[in-house]
Every structure is written in structure tokens, then in C-alpha cells.
mmCIF file of C-alpha atoms in Angstrom:
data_model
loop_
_atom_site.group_PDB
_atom_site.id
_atom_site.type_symbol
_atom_site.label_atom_id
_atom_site.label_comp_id
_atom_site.label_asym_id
_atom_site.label_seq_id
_atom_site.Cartn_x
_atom_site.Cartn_y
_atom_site.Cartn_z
ATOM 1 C CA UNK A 1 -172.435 62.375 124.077
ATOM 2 C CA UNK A 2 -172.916 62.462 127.874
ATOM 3 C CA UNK A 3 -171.995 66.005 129.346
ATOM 4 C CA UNK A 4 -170.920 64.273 132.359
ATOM 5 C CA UNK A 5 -168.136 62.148 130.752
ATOM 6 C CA UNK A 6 -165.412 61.943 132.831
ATOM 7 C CA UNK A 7 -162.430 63.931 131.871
ATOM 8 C CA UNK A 8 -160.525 60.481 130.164
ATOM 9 C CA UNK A 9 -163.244 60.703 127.552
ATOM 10 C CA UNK A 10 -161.508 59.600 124.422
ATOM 11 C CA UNK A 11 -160.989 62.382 121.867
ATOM 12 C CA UNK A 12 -163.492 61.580 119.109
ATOM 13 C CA UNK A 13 -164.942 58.026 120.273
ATOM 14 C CA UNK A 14 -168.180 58.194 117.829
ATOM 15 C CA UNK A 15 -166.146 59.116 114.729
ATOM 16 C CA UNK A 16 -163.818 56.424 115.981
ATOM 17 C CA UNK A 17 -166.563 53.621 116.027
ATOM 18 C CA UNK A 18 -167.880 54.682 112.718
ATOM 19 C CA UNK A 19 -164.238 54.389 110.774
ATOM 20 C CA UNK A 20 -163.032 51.474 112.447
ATOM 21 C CA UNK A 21 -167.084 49.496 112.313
ATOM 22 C CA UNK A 22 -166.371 47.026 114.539
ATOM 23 C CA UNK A 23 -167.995 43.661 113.691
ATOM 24 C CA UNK A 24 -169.011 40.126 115.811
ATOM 25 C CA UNK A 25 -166.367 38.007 115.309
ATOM 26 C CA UNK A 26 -163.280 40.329 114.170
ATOM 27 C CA UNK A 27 -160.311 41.184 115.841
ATOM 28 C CA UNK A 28 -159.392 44.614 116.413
ATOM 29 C CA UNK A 29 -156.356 46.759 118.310
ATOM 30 C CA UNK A 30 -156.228 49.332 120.580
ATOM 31 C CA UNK A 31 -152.532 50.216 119.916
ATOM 32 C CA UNK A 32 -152.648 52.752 122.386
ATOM 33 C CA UNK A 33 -154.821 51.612 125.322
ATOM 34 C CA UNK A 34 -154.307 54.810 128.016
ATOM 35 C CA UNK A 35 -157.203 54.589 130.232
ATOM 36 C CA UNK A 36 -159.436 52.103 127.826
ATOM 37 C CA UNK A 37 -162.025 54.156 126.094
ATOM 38 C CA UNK A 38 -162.218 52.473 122.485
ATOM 39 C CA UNK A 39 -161.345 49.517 124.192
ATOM 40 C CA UNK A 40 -164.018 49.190 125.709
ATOM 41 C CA UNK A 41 -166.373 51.187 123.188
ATOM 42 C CA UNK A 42 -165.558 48.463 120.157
ATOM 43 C CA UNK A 43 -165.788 45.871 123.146
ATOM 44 C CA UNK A 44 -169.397 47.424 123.135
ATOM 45 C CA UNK A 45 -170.135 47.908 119.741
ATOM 46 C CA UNK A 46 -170.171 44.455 118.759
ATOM 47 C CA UNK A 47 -169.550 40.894 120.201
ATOM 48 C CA UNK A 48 -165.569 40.557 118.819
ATOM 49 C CA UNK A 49 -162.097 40.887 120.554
ATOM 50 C CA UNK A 50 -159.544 43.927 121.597
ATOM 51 C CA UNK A 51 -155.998 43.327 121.777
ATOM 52 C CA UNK A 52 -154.728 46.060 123.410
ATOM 53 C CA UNK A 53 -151.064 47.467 123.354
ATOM 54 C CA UNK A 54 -149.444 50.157 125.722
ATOM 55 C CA UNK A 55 -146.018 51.091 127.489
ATOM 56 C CA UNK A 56 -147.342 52.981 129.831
ATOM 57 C CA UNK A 57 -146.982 50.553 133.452
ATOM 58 C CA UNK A 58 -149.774 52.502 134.903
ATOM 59 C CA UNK A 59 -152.511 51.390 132.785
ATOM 60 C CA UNK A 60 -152.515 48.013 134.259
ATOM 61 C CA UNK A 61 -155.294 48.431 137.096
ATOM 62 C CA UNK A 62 -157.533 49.466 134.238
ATOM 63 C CA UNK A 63 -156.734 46.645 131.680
ATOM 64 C CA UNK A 64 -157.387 44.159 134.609
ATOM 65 C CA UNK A 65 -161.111 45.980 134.834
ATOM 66 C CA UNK A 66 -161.847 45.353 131.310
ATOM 67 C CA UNK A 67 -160.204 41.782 131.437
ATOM 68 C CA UNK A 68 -162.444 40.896 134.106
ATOM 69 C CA UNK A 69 -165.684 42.524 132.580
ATOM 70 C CA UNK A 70 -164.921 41.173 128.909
ATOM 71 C CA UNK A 71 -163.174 37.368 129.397
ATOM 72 C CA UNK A 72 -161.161 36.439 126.375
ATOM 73 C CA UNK A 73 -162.940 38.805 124.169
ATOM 74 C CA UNK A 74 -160.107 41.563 125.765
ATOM 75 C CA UNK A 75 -156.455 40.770 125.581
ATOM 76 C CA UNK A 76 -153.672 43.288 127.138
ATOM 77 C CA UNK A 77 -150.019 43.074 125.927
ATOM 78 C CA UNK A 78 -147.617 45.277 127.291
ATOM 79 C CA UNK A 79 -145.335 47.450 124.743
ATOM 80 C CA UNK A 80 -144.827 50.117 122.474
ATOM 81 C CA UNK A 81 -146.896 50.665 119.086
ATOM 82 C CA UNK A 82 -143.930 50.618 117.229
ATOM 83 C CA UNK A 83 -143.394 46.738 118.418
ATOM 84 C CA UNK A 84 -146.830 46.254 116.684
ATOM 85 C CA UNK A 85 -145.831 43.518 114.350
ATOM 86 C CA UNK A 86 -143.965 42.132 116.928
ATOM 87 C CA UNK A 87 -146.738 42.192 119.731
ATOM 88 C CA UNK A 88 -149.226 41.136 117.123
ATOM 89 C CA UNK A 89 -148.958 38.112 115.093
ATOM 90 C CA UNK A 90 -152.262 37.648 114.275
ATOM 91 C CA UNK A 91 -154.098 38.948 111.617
ATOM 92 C CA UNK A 92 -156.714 41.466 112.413
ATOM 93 C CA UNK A 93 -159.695 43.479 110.906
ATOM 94 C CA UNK A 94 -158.617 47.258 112.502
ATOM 95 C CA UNK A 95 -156.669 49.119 114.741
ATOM 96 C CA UNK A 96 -156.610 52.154 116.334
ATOM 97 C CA UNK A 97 -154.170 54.746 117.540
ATOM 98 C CA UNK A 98 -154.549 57.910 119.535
ATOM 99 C CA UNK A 99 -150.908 59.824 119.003
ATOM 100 C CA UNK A 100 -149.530 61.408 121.884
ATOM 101 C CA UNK A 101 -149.997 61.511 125.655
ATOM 102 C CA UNK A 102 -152.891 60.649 127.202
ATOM 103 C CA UNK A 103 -155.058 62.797 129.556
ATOM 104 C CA UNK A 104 -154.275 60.446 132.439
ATOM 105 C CA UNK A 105 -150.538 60.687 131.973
ATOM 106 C CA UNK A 106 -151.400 65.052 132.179
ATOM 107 C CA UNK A 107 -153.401 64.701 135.045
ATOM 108 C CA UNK A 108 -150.743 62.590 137.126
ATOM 109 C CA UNK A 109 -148.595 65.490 137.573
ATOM 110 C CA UNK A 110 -145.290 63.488 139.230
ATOM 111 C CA UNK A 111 -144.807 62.535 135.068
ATOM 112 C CA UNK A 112 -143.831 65.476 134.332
ATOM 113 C CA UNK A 113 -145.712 66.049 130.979
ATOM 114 C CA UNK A 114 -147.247 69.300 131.896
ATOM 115 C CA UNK A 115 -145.608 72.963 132.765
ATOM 116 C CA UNK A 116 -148.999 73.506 134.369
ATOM 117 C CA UNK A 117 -148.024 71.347 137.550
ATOM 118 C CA UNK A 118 -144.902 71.347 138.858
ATOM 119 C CA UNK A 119 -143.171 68.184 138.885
ATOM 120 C CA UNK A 120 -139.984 66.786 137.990
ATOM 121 C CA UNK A 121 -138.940 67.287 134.474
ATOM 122 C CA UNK A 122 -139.656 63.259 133.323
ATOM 123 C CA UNK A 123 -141.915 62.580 130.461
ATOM 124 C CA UNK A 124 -141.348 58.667 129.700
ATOM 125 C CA UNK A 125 -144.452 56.670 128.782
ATOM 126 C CA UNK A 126 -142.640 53.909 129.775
ATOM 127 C CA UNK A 127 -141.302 54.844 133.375
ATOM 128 C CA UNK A 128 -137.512 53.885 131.621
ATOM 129 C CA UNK A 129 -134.721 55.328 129.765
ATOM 130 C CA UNK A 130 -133.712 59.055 128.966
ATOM 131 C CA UNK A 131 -135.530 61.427 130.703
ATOM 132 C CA UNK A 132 -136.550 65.401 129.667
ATOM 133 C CA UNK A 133 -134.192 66.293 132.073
ATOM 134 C CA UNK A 134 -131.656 63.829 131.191
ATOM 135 C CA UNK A 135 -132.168 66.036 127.694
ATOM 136 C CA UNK A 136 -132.123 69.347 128.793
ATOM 137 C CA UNK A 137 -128.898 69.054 130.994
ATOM 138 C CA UNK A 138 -126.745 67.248 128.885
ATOM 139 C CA UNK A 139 -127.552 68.480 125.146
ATOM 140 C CA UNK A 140 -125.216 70.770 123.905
ATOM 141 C CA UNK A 141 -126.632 74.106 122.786
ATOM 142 C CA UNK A 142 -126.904 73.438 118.852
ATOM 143 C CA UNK A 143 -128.729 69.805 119.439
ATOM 144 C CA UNK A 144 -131.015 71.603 121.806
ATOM 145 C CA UNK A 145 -132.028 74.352 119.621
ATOM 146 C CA UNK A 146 -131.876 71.949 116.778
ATOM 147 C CA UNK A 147 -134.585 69.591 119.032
ATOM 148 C CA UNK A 148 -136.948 72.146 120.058
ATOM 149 C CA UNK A 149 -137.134 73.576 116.604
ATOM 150 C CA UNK A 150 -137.585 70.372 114.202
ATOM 151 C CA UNK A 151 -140.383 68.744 117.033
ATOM 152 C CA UNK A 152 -141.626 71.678 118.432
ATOM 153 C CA UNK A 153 -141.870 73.767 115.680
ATOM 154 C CA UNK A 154 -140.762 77.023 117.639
ATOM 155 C CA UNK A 155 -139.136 79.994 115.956
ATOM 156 C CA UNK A 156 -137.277 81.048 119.160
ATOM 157 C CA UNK A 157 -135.672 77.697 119.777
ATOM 158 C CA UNK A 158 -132.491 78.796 119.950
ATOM 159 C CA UNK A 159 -132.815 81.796 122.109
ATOM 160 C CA UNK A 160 -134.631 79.133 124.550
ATOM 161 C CA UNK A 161 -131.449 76.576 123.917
ATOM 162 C CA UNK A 162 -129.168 79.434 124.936
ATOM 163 C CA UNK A 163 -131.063 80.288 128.134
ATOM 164 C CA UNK A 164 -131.054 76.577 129.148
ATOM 165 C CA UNK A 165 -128.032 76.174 128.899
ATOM 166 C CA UNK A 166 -126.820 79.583 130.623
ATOM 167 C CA UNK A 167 -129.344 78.454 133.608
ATOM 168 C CA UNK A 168 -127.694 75.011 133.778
ATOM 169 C CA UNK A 169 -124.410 76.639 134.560
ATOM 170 C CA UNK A 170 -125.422 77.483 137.586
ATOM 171 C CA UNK A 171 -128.183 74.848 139.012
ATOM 172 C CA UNK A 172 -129.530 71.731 137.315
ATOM 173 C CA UNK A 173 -133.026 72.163 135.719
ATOM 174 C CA UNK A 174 -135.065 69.391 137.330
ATOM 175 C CA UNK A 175 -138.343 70.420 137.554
ATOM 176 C CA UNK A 176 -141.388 71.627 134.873
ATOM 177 C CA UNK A 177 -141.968 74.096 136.636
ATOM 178 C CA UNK A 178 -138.029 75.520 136.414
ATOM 179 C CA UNK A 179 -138.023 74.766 133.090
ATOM 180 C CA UNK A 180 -140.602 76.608 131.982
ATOM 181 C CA UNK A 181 -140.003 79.845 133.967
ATOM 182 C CA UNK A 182 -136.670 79.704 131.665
ATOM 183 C CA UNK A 183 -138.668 79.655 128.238
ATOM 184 C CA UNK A 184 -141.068 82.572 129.817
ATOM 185 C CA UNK A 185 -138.023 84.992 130.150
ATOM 186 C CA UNK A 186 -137.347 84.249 126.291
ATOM 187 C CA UNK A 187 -141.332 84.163 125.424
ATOM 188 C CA UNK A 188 -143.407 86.533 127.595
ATOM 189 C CA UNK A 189 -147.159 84.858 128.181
ATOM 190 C CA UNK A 190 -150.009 87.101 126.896
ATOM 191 C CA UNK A 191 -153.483 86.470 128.170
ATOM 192 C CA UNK A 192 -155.371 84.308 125.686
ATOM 193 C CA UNK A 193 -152.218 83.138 123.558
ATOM 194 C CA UNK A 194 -150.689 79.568 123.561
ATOM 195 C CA UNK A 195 -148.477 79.324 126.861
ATOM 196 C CA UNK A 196 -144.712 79.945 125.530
ATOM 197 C CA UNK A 197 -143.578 76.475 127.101
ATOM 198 C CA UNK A 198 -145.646 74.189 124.822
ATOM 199 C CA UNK A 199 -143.804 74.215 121.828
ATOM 200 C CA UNK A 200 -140.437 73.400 124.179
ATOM 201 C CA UNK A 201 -142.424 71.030 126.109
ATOM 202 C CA UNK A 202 -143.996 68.916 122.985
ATOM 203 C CA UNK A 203 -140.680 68.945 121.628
ATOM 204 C CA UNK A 204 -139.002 67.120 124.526
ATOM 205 C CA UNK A 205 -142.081 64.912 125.230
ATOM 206 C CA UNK A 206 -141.111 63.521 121.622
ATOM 207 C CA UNK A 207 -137.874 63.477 121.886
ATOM 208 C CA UNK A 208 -137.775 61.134 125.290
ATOM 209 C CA UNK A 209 -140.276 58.429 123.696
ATOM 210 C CA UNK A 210 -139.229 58.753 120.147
ATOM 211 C CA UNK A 211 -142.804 59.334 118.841
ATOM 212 C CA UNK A 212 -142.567 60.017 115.070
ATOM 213 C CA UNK A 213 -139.889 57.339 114.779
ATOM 214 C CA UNK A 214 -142.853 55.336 116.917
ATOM 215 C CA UNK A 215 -145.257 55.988 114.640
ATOM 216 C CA UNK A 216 -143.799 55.131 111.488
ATOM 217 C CA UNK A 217 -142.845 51.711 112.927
ATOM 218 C CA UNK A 218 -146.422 51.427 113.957
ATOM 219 C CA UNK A 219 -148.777 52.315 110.894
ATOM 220 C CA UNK A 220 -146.086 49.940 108.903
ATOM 221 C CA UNK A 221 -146.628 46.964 111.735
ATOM 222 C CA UNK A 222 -150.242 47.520 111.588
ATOM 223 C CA UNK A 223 -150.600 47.442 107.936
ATOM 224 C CA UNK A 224 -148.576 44.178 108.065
ATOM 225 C CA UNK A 225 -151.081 42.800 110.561
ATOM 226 C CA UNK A 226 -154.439 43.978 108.566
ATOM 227 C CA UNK A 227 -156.372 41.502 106.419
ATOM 228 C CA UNK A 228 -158.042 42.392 103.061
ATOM 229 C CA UNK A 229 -160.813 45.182 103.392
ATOM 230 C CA UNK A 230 -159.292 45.945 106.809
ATOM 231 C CA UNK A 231 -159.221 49.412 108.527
ATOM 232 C CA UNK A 232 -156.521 51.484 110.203
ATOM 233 C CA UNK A 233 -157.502 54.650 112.221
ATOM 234 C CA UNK A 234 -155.294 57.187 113.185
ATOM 235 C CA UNK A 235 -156.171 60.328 115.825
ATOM 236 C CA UNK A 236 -153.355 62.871 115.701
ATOM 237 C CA UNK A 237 -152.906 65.861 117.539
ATOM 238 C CA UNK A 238 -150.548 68.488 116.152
ATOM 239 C CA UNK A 239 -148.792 68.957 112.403
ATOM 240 C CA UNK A 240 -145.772 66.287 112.954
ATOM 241 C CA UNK A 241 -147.809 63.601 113.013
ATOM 242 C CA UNK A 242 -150.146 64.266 111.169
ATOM 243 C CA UNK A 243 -147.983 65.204 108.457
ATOM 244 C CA UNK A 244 -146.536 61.293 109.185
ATOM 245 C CA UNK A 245 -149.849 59.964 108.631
ATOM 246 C CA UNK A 246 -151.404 61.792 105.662
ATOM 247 C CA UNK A 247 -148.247 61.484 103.661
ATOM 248 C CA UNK A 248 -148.484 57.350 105.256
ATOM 249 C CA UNK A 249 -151.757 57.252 103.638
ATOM 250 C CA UNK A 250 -151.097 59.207 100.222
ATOM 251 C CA UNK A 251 -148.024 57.021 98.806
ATOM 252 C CA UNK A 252 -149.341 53.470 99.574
ATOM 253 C CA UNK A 253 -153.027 54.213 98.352
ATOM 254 C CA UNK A 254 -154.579 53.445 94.926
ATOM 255 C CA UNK A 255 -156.129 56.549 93.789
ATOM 256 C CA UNK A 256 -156.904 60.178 95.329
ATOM 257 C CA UNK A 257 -160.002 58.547 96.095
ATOM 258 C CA UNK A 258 -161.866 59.907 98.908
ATOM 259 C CA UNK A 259 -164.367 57.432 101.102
ATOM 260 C CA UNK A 260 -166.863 58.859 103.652
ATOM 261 C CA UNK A 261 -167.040 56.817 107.367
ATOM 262 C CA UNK A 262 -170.006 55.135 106.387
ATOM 263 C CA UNK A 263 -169.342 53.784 102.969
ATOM 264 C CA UNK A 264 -168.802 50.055 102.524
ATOM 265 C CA UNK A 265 -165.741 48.610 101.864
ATOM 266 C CA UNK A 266 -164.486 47.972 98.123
ATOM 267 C CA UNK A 267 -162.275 46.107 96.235
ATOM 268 C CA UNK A 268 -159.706 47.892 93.676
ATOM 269 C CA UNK A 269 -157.343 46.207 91.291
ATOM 270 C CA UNK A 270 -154.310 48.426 91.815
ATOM 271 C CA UNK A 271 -151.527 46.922 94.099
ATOM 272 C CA UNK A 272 -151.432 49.594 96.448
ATOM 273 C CA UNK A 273 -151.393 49.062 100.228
ATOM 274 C CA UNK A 274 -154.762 50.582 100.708
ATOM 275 C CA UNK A 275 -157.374 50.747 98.308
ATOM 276 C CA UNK A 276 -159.283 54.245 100.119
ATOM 277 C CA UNK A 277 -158.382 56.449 102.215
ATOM 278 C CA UNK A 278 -160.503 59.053 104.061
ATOM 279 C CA UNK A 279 -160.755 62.607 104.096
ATOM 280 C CA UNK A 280 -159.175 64.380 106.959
ATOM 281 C CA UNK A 281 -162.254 64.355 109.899
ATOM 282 C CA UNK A 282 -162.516 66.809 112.918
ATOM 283 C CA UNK A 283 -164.080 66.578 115.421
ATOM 284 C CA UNK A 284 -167.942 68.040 116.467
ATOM 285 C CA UNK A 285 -168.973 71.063 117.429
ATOM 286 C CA UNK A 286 -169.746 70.058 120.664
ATOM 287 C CA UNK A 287 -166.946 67.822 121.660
ATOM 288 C CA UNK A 288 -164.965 70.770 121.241
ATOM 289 C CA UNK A 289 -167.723 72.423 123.479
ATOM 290 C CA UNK A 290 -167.266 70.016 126.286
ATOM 291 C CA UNK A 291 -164.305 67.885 125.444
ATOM 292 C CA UNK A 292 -161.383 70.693 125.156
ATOM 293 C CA UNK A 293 -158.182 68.388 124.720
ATOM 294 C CA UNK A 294 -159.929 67.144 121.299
ATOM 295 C CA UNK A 295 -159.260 70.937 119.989
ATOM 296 C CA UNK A 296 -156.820 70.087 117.568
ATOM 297 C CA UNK A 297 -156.799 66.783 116.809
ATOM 298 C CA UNK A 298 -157.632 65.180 113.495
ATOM 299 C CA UNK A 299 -158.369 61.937 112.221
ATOM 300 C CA UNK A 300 -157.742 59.372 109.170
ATOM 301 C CA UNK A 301 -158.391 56.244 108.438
ATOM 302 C CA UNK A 302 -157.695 53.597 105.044
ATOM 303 C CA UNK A 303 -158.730 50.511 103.870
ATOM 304 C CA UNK A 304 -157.269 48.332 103.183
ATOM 305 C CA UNK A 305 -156.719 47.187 99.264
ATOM 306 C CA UNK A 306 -158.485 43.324 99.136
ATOM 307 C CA UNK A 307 -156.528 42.901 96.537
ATOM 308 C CA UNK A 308 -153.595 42.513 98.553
ATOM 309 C CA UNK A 309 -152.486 38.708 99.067
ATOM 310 C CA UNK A 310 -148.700 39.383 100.437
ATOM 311 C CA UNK A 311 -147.523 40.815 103.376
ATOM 312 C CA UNK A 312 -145.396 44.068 102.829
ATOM 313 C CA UNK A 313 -141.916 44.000 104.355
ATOM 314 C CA UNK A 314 -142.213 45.324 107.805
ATOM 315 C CA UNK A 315 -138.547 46.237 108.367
#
């Protein structure tokens, strides 16, 4: 790995490559494009095609790089993951997804994604629609609580509810930065400690774009789409989804049967979705060294069972 990478490096691209194994002539997708990394690194990896899916407006400048470098071997359709079956009616040999924002949606600070730059309180992929603020001044004070705790996880949701919505009474919260000056008089920072807003802020983030319901749409589309011996890789980044994906995994495979990235495919003769799934893989040493948004996330990947001659229902 280059040291120099620039700072849209995608989180774990060689353990990527090495579940999904791209192949000349296959057909994979890059359900969640951002700024084009395993896009372009299957792209690389052997002489097949990408059809790549994202919501995200912004990403068009880059897709229009790739299409020009690559020809028909890259294909851009605009949409969310959960659409997969409907964006892709094709079948296809693997697909991709890396949960959650990307670092080019953090670094644009005018989204509104991060408390670490002021901007105004948005945090829609798709430029449309609800908006974190739209959330935060309009919930009542049991939804709130009841949001931040079930998709952020945090223990003092509902102090934090009940300070939003005493602050509200007064002024409109419209800002990150406003917002999270609220959840620090409820959760002081401590040097070296998790900042006190990112439980609050993951839990809105979710909230606006629907992830988890996302998610399960999209590992059901993508299963639909996969043909026999097929591969479906997942990079998650905190316990929600990856909760989604390993318990995804465990009920439609045939056997507690563990597969390392390099093994060949094989058949099974159960009628299970997938016929392996892998272990849980983290990343390296020294992406974590160099890389530090990779920190927590994990990934997963099954194959599918080549035993499987019928589509599942994708409803």
C-alpha cells in the first residue's frame, strides 16, 4: 500500500480484491461507488465490467473519469443500493458494498455529516428529502430519544432528546456545529475519548437515508442478481450493520462453514442461499497505521450456493 494514497483511499481495497477475485469476462458491482476506488481497482484487476450504483449527485465528475478511461467495460447508474434489483437486471459474478458515508461526503463540510466542521445540519446522500434538521426540530421528545438510542446506541439519549428539544424552544438548531454544543452540555468531551456527538450524529445520519432498512433491501437485491459460485462483499463500519450482515449471512448459508479469501469456490448440495461464508476480516496493521477511517470497520463476504437454479423472492 502506497503511504501517499490520497485520503479517499478505500477502506480495505486488497482484502476487497481478494474476496470479490475479479475475473476477465465477469460482471461485477460497485453498489456504492463514492469516489471510485474498487471501481476502478476490479476495473484493474482483470479485463471485465463495473456497474456502478450511487445516490450521491456529486459523484458524477468522477464516474465520467472512469467512463472515459474504461469504455463499456464501466457502467454508472444513478440510485440507491436498496434499488439494486431494480437498477440491476443482469446477472452478475460479485458485488461490493462499503456501508456508510464516504470520506468525500466528510470532507465536503456544507453536507453536514460531520460535528467537526460546522455546517448546516443536512446529511442526505441524495441531496433530497428529510433532512437532520428537518429531524431534530420536529421529533417529539420520546421519538428523538427513541432514535438516538436504537441507531446510535447511546445510553444518554434521552437526556440529549430533552436538551434538544428545550434548545429548540428558543432558536431552531440548524447547524452541526449548534447541535453538537447541545449534546456536549449533556456529555462532557475528555481528551482521548470518542467525541460525545458521534453516537447522536450516526444516529441521525441513519435515520435521514434509511440505512439499515437500505441495506437489507440491498444484500437481498444483490443475492437476487448473483449467479451460481458468485460473491457478495460487504465492508461495515459500526455494530448495526454489521449485526445486519452477519445475521444476513448466518440464516441463508449451508453450514457454519468457514472459507478463507483465497479458497476456490465449491459446490454444496444444501438449498441454502450461499453455500460459504467467510470469517469476519479486519483490516491490516498498517492500514490502520496510515488509513485511520478503516479503524473499525469489518468485512464479510459469501458465496454463493451453485446449487441454486431459482431466483429467491426479492420483495
Amino acid at each position: 500500500m502506497n503511504p501517499n494514497y490520497q485520503k479517499h483511499f478505500p477502506v480495505m481495497l486488497p482484502e476487497v480484491l481478494q474476496a470479490i477475485s475479479p475475473k476477465d469476462g465477469e460482471i461485477y458491482v460497485d453498489a456504492t461507488f463514492g469516489n471510485g476506488g474498487y471501481s476502478e481497482a476490479i476495473l484493474n484487476a482483470a479485463n471485465c465490467k463495473v456497474i456502478a450504483l450511487d445516490r450521491d449527485p456529486n459523484v458524477l465528475p468522477r464516474t465520467q473519469e472512469l467512463k472515459k478511461q474504461y469504455g463499456d467495460r464501466f457502467e454508472f447508474r444513478a440510485g440507491q443500493f436498496g434499488d439494486f434489483s431494480e437498477l440491476v437486471g443482469e446477472s452478475i459474478d460479485g458485488a461490493v458494498f462499503d456501508i456508510g458515508v464516504s470520506s468525500m461526503q466528510l470532507d465536503e463540510a456544507d453536507r453536514g455529516f460531520s460535528f467537526a466542521k460546522d455546517a448546516p445540519l443536512d446529511m442526505r446522500m441524495s441531496q433530497s428529502g428529510t433532512s437532520a434538521a428537518d429531524l431534530v426540530n420536529s421529533l417529539n421528545e420520546t421519538d428523538l430519544a427513541n432514535l438516538i438510542y436504537n441507531f446510535g446506541e447511546e445510553k444518554k439519549s434521552r437526556q440529549i432528546a430533552r436538551k434538544i428539544v428545550e434548545c429548540r424552544k428558543t432558536k431552531s438548531i440548524s447547524t452541526t456545529k449548534e447541535l453538537a454544543e447541545i449534546i456536549y452540555t449533556v456529555i462532557h468531551r475528555t481528551p482521548n475519548n470518542i467525541d460525545p456527538a458521534t453516537r447522536t450524529f450516526q444516529a441521525l445520519r441513519i435515520a435521514v437515508n434509511q440505512e439499515l432498512d437500505e441495506l437489507k433491501k440491498g444484500l437481498t437485491g444483490a443475492s437476487l442478481r448473483l449467479s451460481s459460485g458468485g460473491r457478495l462483499v460487504i465492508v461495515d463500519f459500526h455494530s448495526l450493520e454489521d449485526r445486519i450482515v452477519k445475521n444476513y449471512f448466518k440464516e441463508n448459508s449451508c453450514k457454519k462453514e468457514h472459507v478463507s479469501r483465497y479458497k476456490e469456490n465449491t459446490t454444496s448440495d444444501c438449498d441454502k442461499l450461499f453455500s460459504q461464508v467467510s470469517k469476519v476480516i479486519l483490516p491490516s496493521c498498517k492500514e490502520l497505521e496510515i488509513n485511520p477511517r478503516s479503524r473499525s470497520a469489518k468485512l464479510r463476504f459469501a458465496i454463493k450456493n451453485e446449487s441454486i437454479i431459482k431466483e429467491i423472492d426479492c420483495e
